[in-house]
Amino acid sequence: MKIEFIDKAKNGVIGVVLFEGTEAKISKTYCIRQTSDFKAKANACQVAAIDGDKTIIFAGLGKEAEYSNEILKKAVGKFVACAGQYKAKELTIDCTAVDDVASVVEGTVLAGYSFLKYKPTDEKEKTTLEKLSLITSKPKNTSEKEAGHALLVANTVNYVRDLSNEPANVATPTFLAKAGQQVATTSKNIACTVLDKKKLEELGCNSLLSVAAGSTQPPAMVILDYKPAKYSKTIAFVGKGITFDSGGISLKPGKDMDQMKFDKNGACAVIGSVKAISELQLPIRVVGVFAATENLPSGSASKPGDVVKAYNGKTIEILNTDAEGRLVLADALAYTVANYKPDYVVDIATLTGACVVALGNSFSGLTTNNDKFAESVLEAGIQSGDRCWKLPLGTDFDDKIKSDVADIKNLGAPEGAGGALTAAAFLKHFVGNTPWVHLDVAGTAWTTSQRDYFVKGATGVGVRLFVKLCENLVKT
Ligand code: BES
Ligand code: ZN
Ligand code: ZN
């Protein structure tokens, strides 16, 4: 999508963002007879006037005192959705009410996304947004810089949505590994290593291999090592990459099982984050790791009661093969901290249904062994829009995952009590003393209906957060 800066609205579809109480003033600017019924409340959107070749749409920001950049992104998202009916390839947005060019660009690019790879060509042509014209009172060079940065990040979020929306028959573990390799060859300073099944066997990644046991698709652990010329800190991002989660022998119910193609979202977010951070050439080393496999039932699949030894030597009793995310992350986390010794590690995983019950769809669950590091992730969440909410961890849940026959078991308290927390308590065994944040994105990785600036499907959660976190870390 191209962006240009203009002084005065041209013909076409024009969005105007405005605060409550400024309706009369804005209506006058656009020579619109003030419509008495439109109040610029947050989330309100209305076609204000159709005047010859101009269609003017108002998008409310609510009260100025309650403003946040998230409100602006949502307002822009509402406008883009509303403008969709005109099938315009170009849109104009007047954002002089708040000159936050970055949020306007981000909101537009994210809301304008659609996944049409498997649709006819004419439908693709009709719906692709090609140009955004912005009216802002900010100086042009600042606007261009802000817009360029926002466009890069939002385009990467959409790239991750593309990966994540791919069906499981296409997006196999090998497909994800290839996507990682592709990013390494097209971006700067990234080395990609693919650990295949044989290598994983040699390394003793038996926990990951136990999940892959039921599938004919070979698993892979992929490392994308972004190492800029200058850096002082290393952060690792570790993603769950289950390309399809049927539950395995502990088979899931059939209803909505198709959604489990999104169980690879953590891996997709890792690929996209390393890509964006490299393109921005941030002076921080980023080790992006993901463990990719299918989780399927078959004669060779793991069974409840099986015991495996993970990369770090811990033994795990598998009591439910549907709690496979923690099994693949166990090896990926242990391998990452042992071999790359990062200053920080963040894992991202569609890990538990319990997290969705607890937090719903706008906050990812955050657990940690280091409150200070957690603070910086929470802050980056607020700034970027990928918001997180802290859940308790400490030592309270340790005894819930004690096993009778092994060091730990992959299932927590009966009836799933505190399911998101016992999952985190399990992961804690694989990070040692490295400052660590675990993000459960089960509720935020995809949406089943249009929400804010997201259309149905993958949201690309994680990219905006990780980019912002790294930008903040290099400043401190
Ligand atoms: N991928 C699922 C978690 C999930 C569920 C994500 C719904 C998004 C929406 C995960 O592998 C899983 O099945 N977890 C189980 C764990 C349980 C068996 C301890 C769950 O949450 O039910
Ligand atoms: Zn599962
Ligand atoms: Zn899963």
XYZ file of C-alpha atoms and ligand atoms in Angstrom:
500
model
C 0.000 0.000 0.000
C 1.265 3.460 -0.981
C 0.983 6.424 1.368
C 0.896 10.068 0.373
C 0.407 13.279 2.307
C -2.038 15.850 0.974
C -3.366 19.221 2.144
C -6.962 19.052 1.027
C -9.399 16.182 0.523
C -9.712 14.938 -3.043
C -12.613 13.036 -4.515
C -13.346 9.533 -3.314
C -13.930 8.051 0.127
C -12.736 10.313 2.925
C -12.578 9.342 6.575
C -12.490 12.057 9.189
C -11.606 11.171 12.769
C -13.095 13.507 15.354
C -13.590 13.968 19.072
C -16.926 14.230 20.794
C -18.072 17.823 20.823
C -16.307 18.801 17.606
C -19.040 17.515 15.257
C -20.290 20.986 14.369
C -16.817 22.347 13.628
C -15.838 19.387 11.455
C -19.170 19.432 9.624
C -18.504 23.077 8.774
C -15.002 22.344 7.493
C -16.450 19.769 5.130
C -19.446 21.920 4.230
C -21.820 19.332 5.642
C -25.117 20.326 7.186
C -24.599 19.079 10.718
C -26.381 15.809 11.268
C -27.908 16.035 14.701
C -27.817 12.320 15.375
C -24.051 11.733 15.033
C -22.097 11.945 18.230
C -18.415 11.177 17.813
C -18.374 8.497 20.485
C -15.517 5.984 20.375
C -16.403 3.240 17.894
C -19.175 5.269 16.222
C -18.956 5.595 12.461
C -21.342 7.215 10.017
C -21.486 8.194 6.373
C -21.852 11.938 6.962
C -22.345 13.130 3.403
C -22.215 12.053 -0.192
C -21.393 15.163 -2.153
C -20.776 14.608 -5.831
C -17.634 12.523 -6.067
C -16.868 12.778 -2.362
C -18.106 10.377 0.286
C -17.340 11.664 3.749
C -17.369 9.226 6.656
C -17.030 10.363 10.258
C -15.288 8.097 12.756
C -15.640 8.968 16.436
C -12.764 9.080 18.924
C -14.910 9.675 22.010
C -13.901 12.173 24.692
C -10.548 13.834 24.221
C -9.643 13.245 27.889
C -10.049 9.476 27.443
C -8.017 9.257 24.257
C -5.414 6.533 23.587
C -3.733 5.466 20.366
C -5.723 2.212 20.569
C -8.961 4.249 20.252
C -7.608 5.903 17.118
C -6.600 2.555 15.574
C -10.085 1.207 16.302
C -11.752 4.302 14.826
C -9.660 3.980 11.680
C -10.470 0.265 11.593
C -14.181 1.067 11.797
C -13.818 3.568 8.962
C -11.958 1.082 6.736
C -14.654 -1.555 7.389
C -17.394 0.995 6.646
C -15.583 2.190 3.503
C -15.412 -1.442 2.357
C -18.922 -1.152 0.883
C -17.584 1.291 -1.744
C -14.833 -1.126 -2.810
C -12.444 1.801 -3.145
C -8.804 1.080 -3.938
C -7.813 4.446 -2.485
C -8.840 6.043 0.785
C -8.252 9.437 2.312
C -8.098 10.010 6.069
C -8.169 13.398 7.705
C -6.430 12.902 11.041
C -5.830 16.534 11.949
C -7.841 15.959 15.155
C -4.936 13.790 16.438
C -1.847 13.782 14.314
C -0.791 10.259 15.200
C 0.165 9.182 11.703
C 1.616 5.854 12.874
C -1.661 4.692 14.433
C -3.675 5.766 11.400
C -1.413 3.829 9.044
C -1.387 0.793 11.313
C -5.163 0.814 11.740
C -5.696 1.124 7.990
C -3.270 -1.626 6.976
C -4.521 -4.044 9.623
C -8.215 -3.387 8.957
C -7.707 -3.550 5.193
C -6.318 -7.088 5.384
C -8.017 -10.068 3.790
C -6.898 -13.628 3.116
C -7.898 -14.315 -0.472
C -5.215 -16.706 -1.649
C -7.751 -19.406 -2.452
C -10.403 -17.061 -3.887
C -10.923 -16.088 -7.529
C -8.664 -13.333 -8.918
C -11.485 -10.830 -9.537
C -12.442 -10.853 -5.872
C -8.833 -10.140 -4.923
C -8.704 -7.183 -7.284
C -11.908 -5.713 -5.933
C -10.827 -5.690 -2.322
C -7.138 -4.776 -2.254
C -6.427 -1.348 -0.852
C -3.675 0.307 -2.868
C -3.293 3.837 -1.610
C -3.829 5.898 1.513
C -3.823 9.701 1.361
C -3.358 11.431 4.680
C -4.289 14.913 5.754
C -2.235 15.848 8.794
C -0.804 19.036 10.229
C 2.464 17.338 11.181
C 5.638 18.214 9.245
C 6.085 16.019 6.188
C 9.432 14.472 7.136
C 8.190 13.381 10.601
C 4.995 12.005 9.060
C 6.893 10.062 6.441
C 9.191 8.517 9.011
C 6.301 7.524 11.277
C 4.280 6.181 8.377
C 7.215 4.156 7.027
C 7.811 2.483 10.374
C 4.115 1.752 10.964
C 3.742 0.372 7.459
C 6.675 -1.986 7.897
C 5.344 -3.342 11.193
C 1.717 -3.620 10.027
C 2.737 -5.308 6.782
C 4.681 -7.836 8.846
C 1.641 -8.449 11.050
C -0.284 -9.158 7.836
C 2.486 -11.464 6.646
C 2.113 -13.406 9.900
C -1.665 -13.479 9.400
C -1.064 -14.931 5.931
C 1.128 -17.679 7.381
C -1.241 -18.374 10.221
C -4.373 -18.434 8.032
C -2.874 -21.099 5.766
C -4.723 -24.388 6.127
C -2.928 -27.292 7.772
C -2.649 -29.302 4.536
C -0.465 -26.495 3.160
C 1.208 -25.117 6.272
C 3.044 -28.242 7.401
C 6.084 -28.099 9.714
C 8.278 -28.218 6.568
C 6.332 -25.257 5.139
C 7.021 -23.223 8.287
C 10.705 -24.176 8.198
C 10.839 -22.985 4.578
C 9.164 -19.710 5.558
C 11.903 -19.263 8.165
C 14.618 -19.968 5.599
C 13.008 -17.563 3.174
C 13.033 -14.769 5.765
C 16.711 -15.467 6.480
C 17.671 -15.197 2.817
C 15.666 -12.048 2.126
C 16.477 -10.091 5.315
C 19.822 -8.910 6.657
C 22.022 -10.559 9.312
C 19.838 -13.626 9.878
C 21.211 -17.168 9.980
C 18.639 -19.955 9.820
C 19.209 -23.438 11.233
C 16.678 -26.216 10.750
C 16.986 -29.126 13.153
C 15.286 -32.049 11.427
C 13.892 -35.223 12.951
C 17.226 -37.038 12.915
C 19.036 -34.134 14.552
C 16.273 -33.788 17.155
C 16.714 -37.478 17.992
C 20.468 -37.021 18.410
C 19.921 -33.985 20.625
C 17.396 -35.794 22.824
C 14.421 -33.540 22.078
C 12.146 -36.441 22.963
C 9.369 -34.285 24.311
C 8.910 -32.544 20.952
C 9.351 -35.874 19.144
C 6.654 -37.488 21.282
C 4.124 -35.000 19.887
C 5.260 -35.668 16.320
C 5.051 -39.456 16.784
C 1.523 -39.779 15.415
C 2.086 -37.774 12.243
C 3.569 -38.617 8.858
C 4.838 -35.045 8.558
C 8.370 -34.699 9.940
C 8.787 -32.204 12.796
C 11.355 -29.409 12.849
C 12.931 -27.027 15.282
C 13.954 -23.842 13.524
C 16.332 -21.154 14.748
C 16.447 -17.705 13.178
C 19.451 -15.926 14.618
C 19.421 -12.196 13.913
C 22.870 -10.888 14.842
C 23.481 -7.245 13.953
C 26.989 -5.793 13.736
C 26.515 -4.055 17.100
C 24.467 -5.262 20.029
C 24.758 -5.579 23.773
C 21.706 -7.692 24.648
C 20.282 -10.956 23.384
C 16.604 -11.804 23.532
C 15.065 -15.103 22.486
C 11.515 -15.545 21.199
C 10.279 -19.118 21.280
C 7.069 -20.085 19.484
C 4.678 -23.026 19.597
C 4.234 -24.268 16.049
C 1.562 -26.964 16.094
C 0.419 -26.890 12.479
C -2.680 -28.835 13.449
C -3.792 -29.823 16.938
C -6.305 -32.655 16.857
C -5.476 -33.471 20.469
C -3.763 -36.716 19.436
C -5.000 -39.864 21.209
C -6.726 -37.542 23.719
C -8.782 -36.472 20.696
C -10.586 -33.142 20.743
C -14.326 -32.924 20.007
C -15.081 -32.361 16.321
C -16.833 -29.029 16.761
C -14.551 -26.148 15.753
C -11.588 -28.463 15.386
C -10.750 -26.671 12.125
C -9.658 -23.703 14.239
C -6.728 -25.741 15.452
C -4.851 -24.847 12.270
C -4.166 -21.625 14.178
C -2.209 -23.548 16.808
C 0.955 -22.568 14.942
C 0.480 -18.874 15.587
C 3.376 -18.607 18.068
C 5.795 -19.908 15.441
C 4.394 -17.550 12.799
C 4.791 -14.600 15.184
C 8.414 -15.547 15.812
C 9.169 -15.656 12.079
C 7.503 -12.277 11.515
C 9.102 -10.607 14.525
C 12.634 -11.569 13.517
C 11.846 -10.377 9.969
C 10.591 -6.970 11.155
C 13.389 -6.455 13.692
C 15.979 -7.260 11.044
C 14.359 -4.916 8.530
C 14.435 -2.181 11.169
C 18.073 -3.113 11.847
C 17.573 -2.842 15.612
C 20.850 -3.176 17.545
C 19.798 -6.210 19.594
C 20.491 -9.870 18.936
C 17.265 -11.777 18.475
C 17.154 -15.543 18.535
C 13.820 -16.674 17.123
C 13.079 -20.332 17.715
C 10.048 -22.431 16.949
C 9.102 -26.059 17.338
C 6.870 -27.237 14.525
C 4.862 -30.447 14.323
C 1.372 -31.813 13.846
C -0.457 -33.415 16.770
C -2.391 -36.376 15.362
C -3.679 -39.737 16.546
C -2.386 -42.902 14.870
C -0.868 -46.291 15.669
C 2.459 -44.603 16.305
C 1.100 -41.712 18.372
C 2.049 -41.079 21.999
C -0.398 -42.441 24.545
C -1.578 -41.124 27.906
C 0.787 -42.569 30.487
C 3.879 -42.448 28.254
C 7.046 -41.073 29.811
C 9.678 -39.088 27.875
C 12.954 -37.390 28.710
C 13.298 -33.780 27.510
C 16.415 -32.049 26.161
C 17.422 -30.838 29.648
C 17.113 -34.321 31.149
C 13.801 -33.817 32.948
C 11.365 -36.693 32.667
C 7.751 -35.976 31.735
C 4.689 -38.140 32.192
C 2.271 -37.442 29.333
C -1.176 -37.713 30.887
C -3.038 -35.917 28.136
C -1.733 -35.824 24.574
C -3.790 -32.678 23.954
C -1.528 -30.743 26.324
C 1.126 -30.920 23.603
C 2.092 -27.246 23.423
C 4.036 -27.401 26.661
C 5.743 -30.581 25.435
C 7.160 -28.964 22.304
C 8.032 -25.755 24.168
C 9.890 -27.754 26.834
C 12.559 -28.794 24.347
C 12.545 -25.528 22.408
C 13.008 -23.452 25.580
C 15.628 -25.744 27.102
C 17.572 -25.867 23.823
C 17.426 -22.067 23.451
C 18.592 -21.143 26.946
C 21.376 -23.784 26.935
C 22.792 -22.927 23.510
C 22.213 -19.175 23.154
C 22.288 -18.018 26.791
C 19.919 -15.110 26.112
C 19.490 -12.217 28.561
C 15.726 -12.650 28.214
C 13.424 -15.291 26.823
C 9.786 -14.888 25.821
C 7.678 -17.784 24.636
C 4.478 -17.319 22.687
C 1.908 -20.064 22.425
C -1.767 -20.784 21.861
C -1.417 -22.881 24.982
C -4.620 -23.275 26.956
C -8.363 -23.005 26.598
C -8.293 -21.974 30.262
C -6.576 -18.719 29.312
C -9.426 -17.908 26.923
C -11.909 -18.539 29.731
C -9.935 -16.283 32.083
C -9.101 -13.353 29.797
C -11.219 -13.537 26.657
C -9.920 -12.189 23.388
C -8.278 -8.812 23.909
C -5.542 -9.688 26.383
C -2.862 -12.342 26.138
C -2.059 -14.092 29.414
C 1.382 -13.283 30.806
C 3.272 -15.289 33.408
C 6.862 -14.772 34.478
C 9.759 -15.654 36.757
C 10.957 -12.040 36.695
C 8.601 -9.181 37.571
C 10.896 -6.455 36.254
C 11.150 -8.004 32.812
C 7.394 -8.687 32.867
C 6.804 -4.966 33.447
C 8.650 -4.108 30.253
C 6.606 -6.629 28.275
C 3.338 -5.326 29.762
C 4.362 -1.755 28.909
C 5.294 -2.691 25.327
C 1.886 -4.375 25.118
C 0.053 -1.184 25.987
C 2.168 0.881 23.612
C 1.867 -1.521 20.685
C -1.737 -2.697 21.001
C -0.809 -6.349 21.709
C -1.972 -6.017 25.282
C -1.142 -8.583 27.967
C -2.509 -9.266 31.424
C -0.387 -10.683 34.202
C -1.455 -13.946 35.792
C 0.089 -15.351 38.980
C 2.866 -17.929 38.963
C 5.397 -18.052 41.830
C 5.644 -21.527 43.366
C 1.965 -22.058 44.151
C 1.304 -24.359 41.234
C 4.501 -26.409 41.421
C 2.986 -29.328 43.304
C 0.021 -29.533 40.894
C 2.287 -30.898 38.160
C 4.247 -33.378 40.281
C 4.139 -36.845 38.783
C 4.098 -40.240 40.529
C 6.400 -41.777 37.944
C 8.424 -38.897 36.422
C 9.777 -35.467 37.414
C 6.660 -33.699 36.176
C 3.402 -34.407 34.319
C 1.835 -32.433 31.487
C -1.504 -32.054 33.230
C -2.405 -29.871 36.207
C -5.101 -29.901 38.846
C -8.300 -31.963 38.409
C -11.074 -30.370 36.314
C -8.463 -28.097 34.784
C -8.478 -25.654 37.717
C -6.055 -22.810 36.912
C -5.171 -24.504 33.623
C -3.224 -21.519 32.269
C -1.158 -21.386 35.444
C -0.281 -25.066 35.744
C 0.829 -24.914 32.086
C 3.130 -22.011 32.966
C 4.407 -23.864 36.044
C 5.359 -26.716 33.691
C 7.278 -24.403 31.321
C 9.204 -22.888 34.222
C 11.161 -26.157 34.443
C 12.794 -25.467 31.082
C 14.067 -21.890 31.366
C 16.425 -22.148 34.348
C 17.232 -18.725 35.790
C 16.863 -16.776 32.542
C 14.422 -13.871 32.949
C 11.389 -15.311 31.210
C 7.920 -14.287 30.134
C 5.360 -16.782 28.891
C 2.582 -15.441 26.692
C -0.553 -17.503 26.282
C -2.175 -16.207 23.096
C -4.924 -18.846 22.876
C -7.582 -16.125 23.019
C -5.812 -13.459 20.958
C -4.200 -15.310 18.040
C -7.322 -15.400 15.904
C -10.845 -14.083 15.894
C -14.008 -15.850 14.791
C -15.699 -12.586 13.783
C -14.663 -9.047 12.853
C -13.222 -7.297 15.917
C -11.781 -3.776 16.071
C -9.230 -3.596 13.264
C -9.153 -7.357 12.750
C -11.139 -9.318 10.222
C -12.098 -12.933 10.888
C -9.025 -15.181 11.076
C -5.485 -14.754 12.381
C -4.564 -11.502 14.136
C -0.771 -11.753 13.887
C -0.515 -11.161 17.649
C 3.051 -10.862 18.932
C 4.772 -8.955 16.143
C 3.841 -5.451 17.285
C 4.642 -6.425 20.877
C 8.055 -7.931 20.140
C 9.146 -5.081 17.895
C 8.167 -2.511 20.540
C 9.806 -4.524 23.310
C 13.092 -4.674 21.390
C 12.911 -0.971 20.547
C 12.456 -0.192 24.238
C 15.219 -2.592 25.310
C 17.802 -0.963 23.064
C 16.945 2.411 24.592
C 17.662 1.290 28.183
N -4.077 -25.671 21.393
C -4.755 -25.989 22.583
C -5.198 -24.778 23.372
C -6.292 -23.932 22.777
C -7.616 -24.250 22.997
C -5.995 -22.802 22.072
C -8.612 -23.460 22.480
C -6.989 -21.996 21.572
C -8.298 -22.325 21.786
C -3.856 -26.809 23.512
O -2.937 -27.634 22.915
C -4.780 -27.680 24.324
O -5.437 -28.481 23.752
N -4.780 -27.471 25.639
C -5.627 -28.197 26.511
C -4.816 -28.553 27.727
C -5.486 -29.520 28.654
C -5.625 -30.865 28.000
C -4.662 -29.607 29.909
C -6.809 -27.303 26.897
O -6.621 -26.094 27.059
O -7.911 -27.813 26.959
Zn -3.749 -29.544 22.429
Zn -2.311 -26.998 21.002
